CSV table of C-alpha atoms in Angstrom, one decimal:
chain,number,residue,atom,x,y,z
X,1,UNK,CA,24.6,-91.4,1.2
X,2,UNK,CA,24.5,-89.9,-2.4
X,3,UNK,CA,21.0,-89.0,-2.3
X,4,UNK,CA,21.4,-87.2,1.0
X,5,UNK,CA,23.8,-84.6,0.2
X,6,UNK,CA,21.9,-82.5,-1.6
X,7,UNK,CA,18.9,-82.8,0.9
X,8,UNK,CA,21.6,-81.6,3.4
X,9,UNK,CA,22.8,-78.8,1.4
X,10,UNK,CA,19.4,-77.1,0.5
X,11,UNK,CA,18.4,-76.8,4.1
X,12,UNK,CA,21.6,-74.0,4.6
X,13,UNK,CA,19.8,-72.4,1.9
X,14,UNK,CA,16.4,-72.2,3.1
X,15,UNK,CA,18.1,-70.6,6.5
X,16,UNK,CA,20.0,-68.1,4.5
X,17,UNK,CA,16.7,-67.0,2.4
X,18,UNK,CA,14.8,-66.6,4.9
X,19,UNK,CA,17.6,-64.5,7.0
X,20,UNK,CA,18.1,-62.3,4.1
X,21,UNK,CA,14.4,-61.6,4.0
X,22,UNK,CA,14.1,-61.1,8.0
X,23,UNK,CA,17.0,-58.4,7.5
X,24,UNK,CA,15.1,-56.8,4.6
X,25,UNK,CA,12.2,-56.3,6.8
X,26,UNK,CA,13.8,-55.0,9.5
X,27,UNK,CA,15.7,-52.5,7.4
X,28,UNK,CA,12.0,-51.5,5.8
X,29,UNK,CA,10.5,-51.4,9.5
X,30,UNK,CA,13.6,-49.1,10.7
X,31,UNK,CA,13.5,-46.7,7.6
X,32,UNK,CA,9.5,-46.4,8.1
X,33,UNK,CA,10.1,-45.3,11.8
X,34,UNK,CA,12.4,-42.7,11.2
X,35,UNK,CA,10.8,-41.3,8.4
X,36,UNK,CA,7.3,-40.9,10.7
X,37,UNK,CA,9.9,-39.7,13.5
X,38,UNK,CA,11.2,-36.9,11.0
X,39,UNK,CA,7.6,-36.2,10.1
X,40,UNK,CA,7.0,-35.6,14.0
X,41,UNK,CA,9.6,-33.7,14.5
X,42,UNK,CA,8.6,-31.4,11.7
X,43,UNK,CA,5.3,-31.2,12.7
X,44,UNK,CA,6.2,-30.6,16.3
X,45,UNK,CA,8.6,-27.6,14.6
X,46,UNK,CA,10.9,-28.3,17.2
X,47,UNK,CA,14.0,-26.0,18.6
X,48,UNK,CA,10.8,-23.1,18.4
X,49,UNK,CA,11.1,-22.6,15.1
X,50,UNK,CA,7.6,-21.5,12.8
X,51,UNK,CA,6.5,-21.4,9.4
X,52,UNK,CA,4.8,-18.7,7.6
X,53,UNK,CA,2.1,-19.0,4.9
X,54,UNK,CA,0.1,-16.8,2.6
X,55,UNK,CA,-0.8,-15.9,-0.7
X,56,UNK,CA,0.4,-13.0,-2.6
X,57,UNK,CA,-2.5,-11.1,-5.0
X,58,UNK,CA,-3.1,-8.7,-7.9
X,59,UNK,CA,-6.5,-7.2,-8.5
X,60,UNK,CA,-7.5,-6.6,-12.1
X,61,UNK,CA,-7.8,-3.4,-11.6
X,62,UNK,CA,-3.7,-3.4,-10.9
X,63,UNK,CA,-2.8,-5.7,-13.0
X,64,UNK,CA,-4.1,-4.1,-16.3
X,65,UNK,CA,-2.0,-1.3,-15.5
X,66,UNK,CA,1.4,-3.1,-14.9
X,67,UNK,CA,3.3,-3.8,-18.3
X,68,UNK,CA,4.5,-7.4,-19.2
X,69,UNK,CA,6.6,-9.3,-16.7
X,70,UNK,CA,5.3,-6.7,-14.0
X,71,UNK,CA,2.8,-9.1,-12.1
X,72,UNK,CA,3.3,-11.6,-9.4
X,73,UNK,CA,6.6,-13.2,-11.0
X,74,UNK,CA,8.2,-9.5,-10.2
X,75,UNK,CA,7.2,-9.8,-6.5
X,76,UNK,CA,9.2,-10.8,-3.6
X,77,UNK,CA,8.2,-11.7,0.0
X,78,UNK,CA,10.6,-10.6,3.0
X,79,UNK,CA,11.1,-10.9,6.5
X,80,UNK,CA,12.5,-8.3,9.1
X,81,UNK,CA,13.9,-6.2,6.2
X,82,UNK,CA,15.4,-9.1,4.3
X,83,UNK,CA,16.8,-11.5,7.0
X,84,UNK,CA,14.7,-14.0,5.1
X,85,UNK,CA,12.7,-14.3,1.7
X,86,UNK,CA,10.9,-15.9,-0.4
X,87,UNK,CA,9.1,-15.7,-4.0
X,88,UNK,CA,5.2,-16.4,-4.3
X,89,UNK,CA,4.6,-19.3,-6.9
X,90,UNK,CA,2.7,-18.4,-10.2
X,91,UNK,CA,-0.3,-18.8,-8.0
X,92,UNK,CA,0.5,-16.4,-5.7
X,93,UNK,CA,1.3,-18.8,-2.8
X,94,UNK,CA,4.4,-18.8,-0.4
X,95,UNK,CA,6.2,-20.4,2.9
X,96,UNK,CA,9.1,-19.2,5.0
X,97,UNK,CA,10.1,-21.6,7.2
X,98,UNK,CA,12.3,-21.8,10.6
X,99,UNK,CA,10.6,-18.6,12.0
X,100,UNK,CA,11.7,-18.1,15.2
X,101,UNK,CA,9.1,-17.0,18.4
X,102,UNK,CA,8.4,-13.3,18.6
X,103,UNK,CA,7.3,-10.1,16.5
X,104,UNK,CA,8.1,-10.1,12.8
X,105,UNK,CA,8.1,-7.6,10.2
X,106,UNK,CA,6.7,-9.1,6.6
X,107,UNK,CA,6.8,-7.1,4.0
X,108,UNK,CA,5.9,-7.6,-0.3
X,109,UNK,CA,8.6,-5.7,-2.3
X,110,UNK,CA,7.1,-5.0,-6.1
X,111,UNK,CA,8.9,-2.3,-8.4
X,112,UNK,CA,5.5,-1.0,-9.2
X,113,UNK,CA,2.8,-1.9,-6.5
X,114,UNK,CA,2.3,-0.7,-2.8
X,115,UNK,CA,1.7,-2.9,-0.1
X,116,UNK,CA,1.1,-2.1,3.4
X,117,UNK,CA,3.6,-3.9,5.7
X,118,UNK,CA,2.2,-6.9,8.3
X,119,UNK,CA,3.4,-7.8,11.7
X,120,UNK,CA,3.4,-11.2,12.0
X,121,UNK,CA,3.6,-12.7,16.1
X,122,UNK,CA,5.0,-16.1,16.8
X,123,UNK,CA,3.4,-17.8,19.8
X,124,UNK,CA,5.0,-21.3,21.2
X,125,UNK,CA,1.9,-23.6,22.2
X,126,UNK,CA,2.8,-26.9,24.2
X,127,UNK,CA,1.4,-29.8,22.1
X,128,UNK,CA,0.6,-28.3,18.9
X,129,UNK,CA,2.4,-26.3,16.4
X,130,UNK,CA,3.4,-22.6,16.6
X,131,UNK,CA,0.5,-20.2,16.3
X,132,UNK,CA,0.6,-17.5,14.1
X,133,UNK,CA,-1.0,-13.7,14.6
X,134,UNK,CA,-1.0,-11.6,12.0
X,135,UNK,CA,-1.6,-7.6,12.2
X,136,UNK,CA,-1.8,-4.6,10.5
X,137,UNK,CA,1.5,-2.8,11.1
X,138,UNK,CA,1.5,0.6,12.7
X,139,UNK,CA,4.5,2.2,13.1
X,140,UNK,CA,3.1,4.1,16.4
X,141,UNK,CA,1.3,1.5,18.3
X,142,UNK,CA,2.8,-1.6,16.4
X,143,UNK,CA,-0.4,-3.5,15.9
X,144,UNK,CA,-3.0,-2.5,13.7
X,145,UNK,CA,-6.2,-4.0,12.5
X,146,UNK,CA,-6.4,-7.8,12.9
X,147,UNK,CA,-5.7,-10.2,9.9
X,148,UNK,CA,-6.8,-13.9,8.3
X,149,UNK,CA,-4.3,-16.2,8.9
X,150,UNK,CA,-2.5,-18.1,6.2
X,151,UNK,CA,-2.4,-14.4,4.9
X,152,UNK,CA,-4.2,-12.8,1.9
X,153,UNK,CA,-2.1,-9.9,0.7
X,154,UNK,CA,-3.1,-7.7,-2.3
X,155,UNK,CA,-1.8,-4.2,-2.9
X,156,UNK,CA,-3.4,-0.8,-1.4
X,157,UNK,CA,-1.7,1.4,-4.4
X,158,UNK,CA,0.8,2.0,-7.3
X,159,UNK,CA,3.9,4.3,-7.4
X,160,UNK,CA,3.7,7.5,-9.4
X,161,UNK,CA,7.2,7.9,-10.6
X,162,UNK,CA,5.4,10.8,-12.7
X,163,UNK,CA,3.4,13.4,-12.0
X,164,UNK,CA,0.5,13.9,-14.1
X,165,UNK,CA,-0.2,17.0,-15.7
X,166,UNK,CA,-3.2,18.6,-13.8
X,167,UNK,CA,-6.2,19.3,-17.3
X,168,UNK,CA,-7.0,23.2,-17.6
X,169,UNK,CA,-9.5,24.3,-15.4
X,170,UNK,CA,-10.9,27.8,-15.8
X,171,UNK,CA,-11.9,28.3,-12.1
X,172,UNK,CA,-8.2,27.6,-11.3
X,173,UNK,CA,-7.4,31.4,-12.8
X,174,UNK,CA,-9.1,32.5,-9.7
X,175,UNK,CA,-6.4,30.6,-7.3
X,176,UNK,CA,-3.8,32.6,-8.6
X,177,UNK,CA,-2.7,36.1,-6.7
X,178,UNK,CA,-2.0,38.2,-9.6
X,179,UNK,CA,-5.0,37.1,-11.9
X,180,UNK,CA,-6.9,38.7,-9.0
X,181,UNK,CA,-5.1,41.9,-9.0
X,182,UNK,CA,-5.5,41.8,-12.5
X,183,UNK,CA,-8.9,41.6,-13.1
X,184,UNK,CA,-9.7,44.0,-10.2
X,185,UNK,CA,-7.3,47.1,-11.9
X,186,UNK,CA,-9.7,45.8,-15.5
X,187,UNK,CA,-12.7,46.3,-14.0
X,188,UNK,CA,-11.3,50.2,-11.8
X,189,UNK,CA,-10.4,50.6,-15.7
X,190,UNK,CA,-13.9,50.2,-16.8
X,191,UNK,CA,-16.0,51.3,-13.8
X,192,UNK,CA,-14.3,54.9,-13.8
X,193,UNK,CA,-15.2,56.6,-17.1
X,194,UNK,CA,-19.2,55.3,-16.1
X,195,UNK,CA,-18.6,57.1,-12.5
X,196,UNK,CA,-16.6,60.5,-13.4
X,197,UNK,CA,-20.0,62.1,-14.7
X,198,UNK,CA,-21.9,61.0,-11.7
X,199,UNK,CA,-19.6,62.6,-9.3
X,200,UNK,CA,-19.6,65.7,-11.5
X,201,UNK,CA,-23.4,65.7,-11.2
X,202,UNK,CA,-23.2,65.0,-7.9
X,203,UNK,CA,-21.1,67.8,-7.5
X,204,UNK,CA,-22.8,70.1,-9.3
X,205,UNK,CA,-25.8,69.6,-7.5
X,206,UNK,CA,-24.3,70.4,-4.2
X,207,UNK,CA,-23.1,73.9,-5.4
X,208,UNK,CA,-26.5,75.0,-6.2
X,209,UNK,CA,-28.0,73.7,-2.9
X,210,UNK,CA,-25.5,75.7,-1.3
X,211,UNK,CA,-26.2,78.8,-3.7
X,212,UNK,CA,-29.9,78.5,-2.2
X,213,UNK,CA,-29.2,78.4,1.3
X,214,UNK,CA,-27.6,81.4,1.2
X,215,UNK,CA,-28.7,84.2,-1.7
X,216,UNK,CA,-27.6,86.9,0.5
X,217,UNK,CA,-24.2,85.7,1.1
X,218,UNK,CA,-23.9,86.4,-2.9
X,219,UNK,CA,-25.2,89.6,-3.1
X,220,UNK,CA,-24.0,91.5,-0.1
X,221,UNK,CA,-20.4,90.5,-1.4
X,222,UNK,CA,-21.3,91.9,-4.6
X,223,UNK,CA,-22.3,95.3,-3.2
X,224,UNK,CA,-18.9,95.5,-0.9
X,225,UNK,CA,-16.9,95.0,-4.0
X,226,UNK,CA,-18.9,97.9,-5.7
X,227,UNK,CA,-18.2,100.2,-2.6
């Protein structure tokens, strides 16, 4: 009876191991099903909600004009005028998640650089996640040219808080109104003096053609003024 005791007491203990290890695996098993569930259901974006990628870009040309701590860390990426945002990464790359079906309005706000705005159109598909459309935004006809989608966007310009001064140009004289008048009264100046004697000459020579034509005229007027 001694030497059975513990026989009878290790047996509880083999039961109990192994029904701590069956609980164990079915608390792994449960975990690993909801976490592919949550993966489904994100992938599946359900409730119609979307998710918006793209990449944010500056072309050398740009970016050797921006000064320090001007580039794509000073960018910021929002949606229908701010309901949403987010900032690119240092490599240019951003998400906005939880977009809801419809039109949207994206937009890339930089202190220096211009970027044309996108229109961004949510579509529901049955079975597959939400497809994206991506256009050129035109305030008249709302779609512009057509886009790559995840987007590529890069800047179309820079601000001029500054006008630059325009370099002389002698030909612009010419454009101005009283410059014109100007020279026109220098050159009556000069012009003048070189035509007086001409139209004296011209005169002159007039007065003795009419002295030919008529000789008589001259001398019959002489004679009444004798009389």
């Amino acid at each position: 009876q001694a030497q059975a005791l513990p026989r009878t007491r290790r047996r509880p203990r083999a039961v109990r191991s192994g029904g701590c290890a069956e609980m164990a695996l079915a608390f792994v098993v449960f975990a690993l099903a909801a976490l592919l569930g949550a993966a489904e259901e994100a992938s599946a974006q359900p409730g119609g909600a979307g998710q918006i990628r793209g990449r944010v870009s500056i072309p050398q040309k740009f970016g050797q004009e921006l000064p320090p701590g001007q580039g794509l860390i000073a960018a910021k990426v929002i949606l229908d005028g701010g309901l949403q945002s987010a900032l690119p990464t240092s490599d240019g790359y951003f998400v906005l998640n939880n977009i809801a079906p419809g039109a949207h309005l994206l937009q890339v706000v930089h202190p220096r650089l211009i970027f044309d705005p996108v229109r961004v159109e949510a579509q529901e598909v049955k079975g597959t996640t939400m497809k994206m459309t991506a256009y050129m935004a035109d305030m008249e006809h709302g779609r512009g040219a057509k886009l790559k989608y995840p987007l590529g966007l890069a800047p179309s310009g820079m601000f001029a808080y500054l006008e630059k001064r325009e370099e002389f140009n002698i030909l612009s004289v010419f454009k101005n109104p009283m410059a014109i008048v100007s020279l026109i009264s220098f050159g009556f100046m000069f012009l003048l003096p070189k035509l007086q004697p001409m139209l004296e000459e011209d005169k002159r020579q007039r007065l003795e053609a009419e002295q030919r034509e008529t000789p008589g005229g001259g001398g019959g007027r002489e004679g009444g003024d004798r009389k």
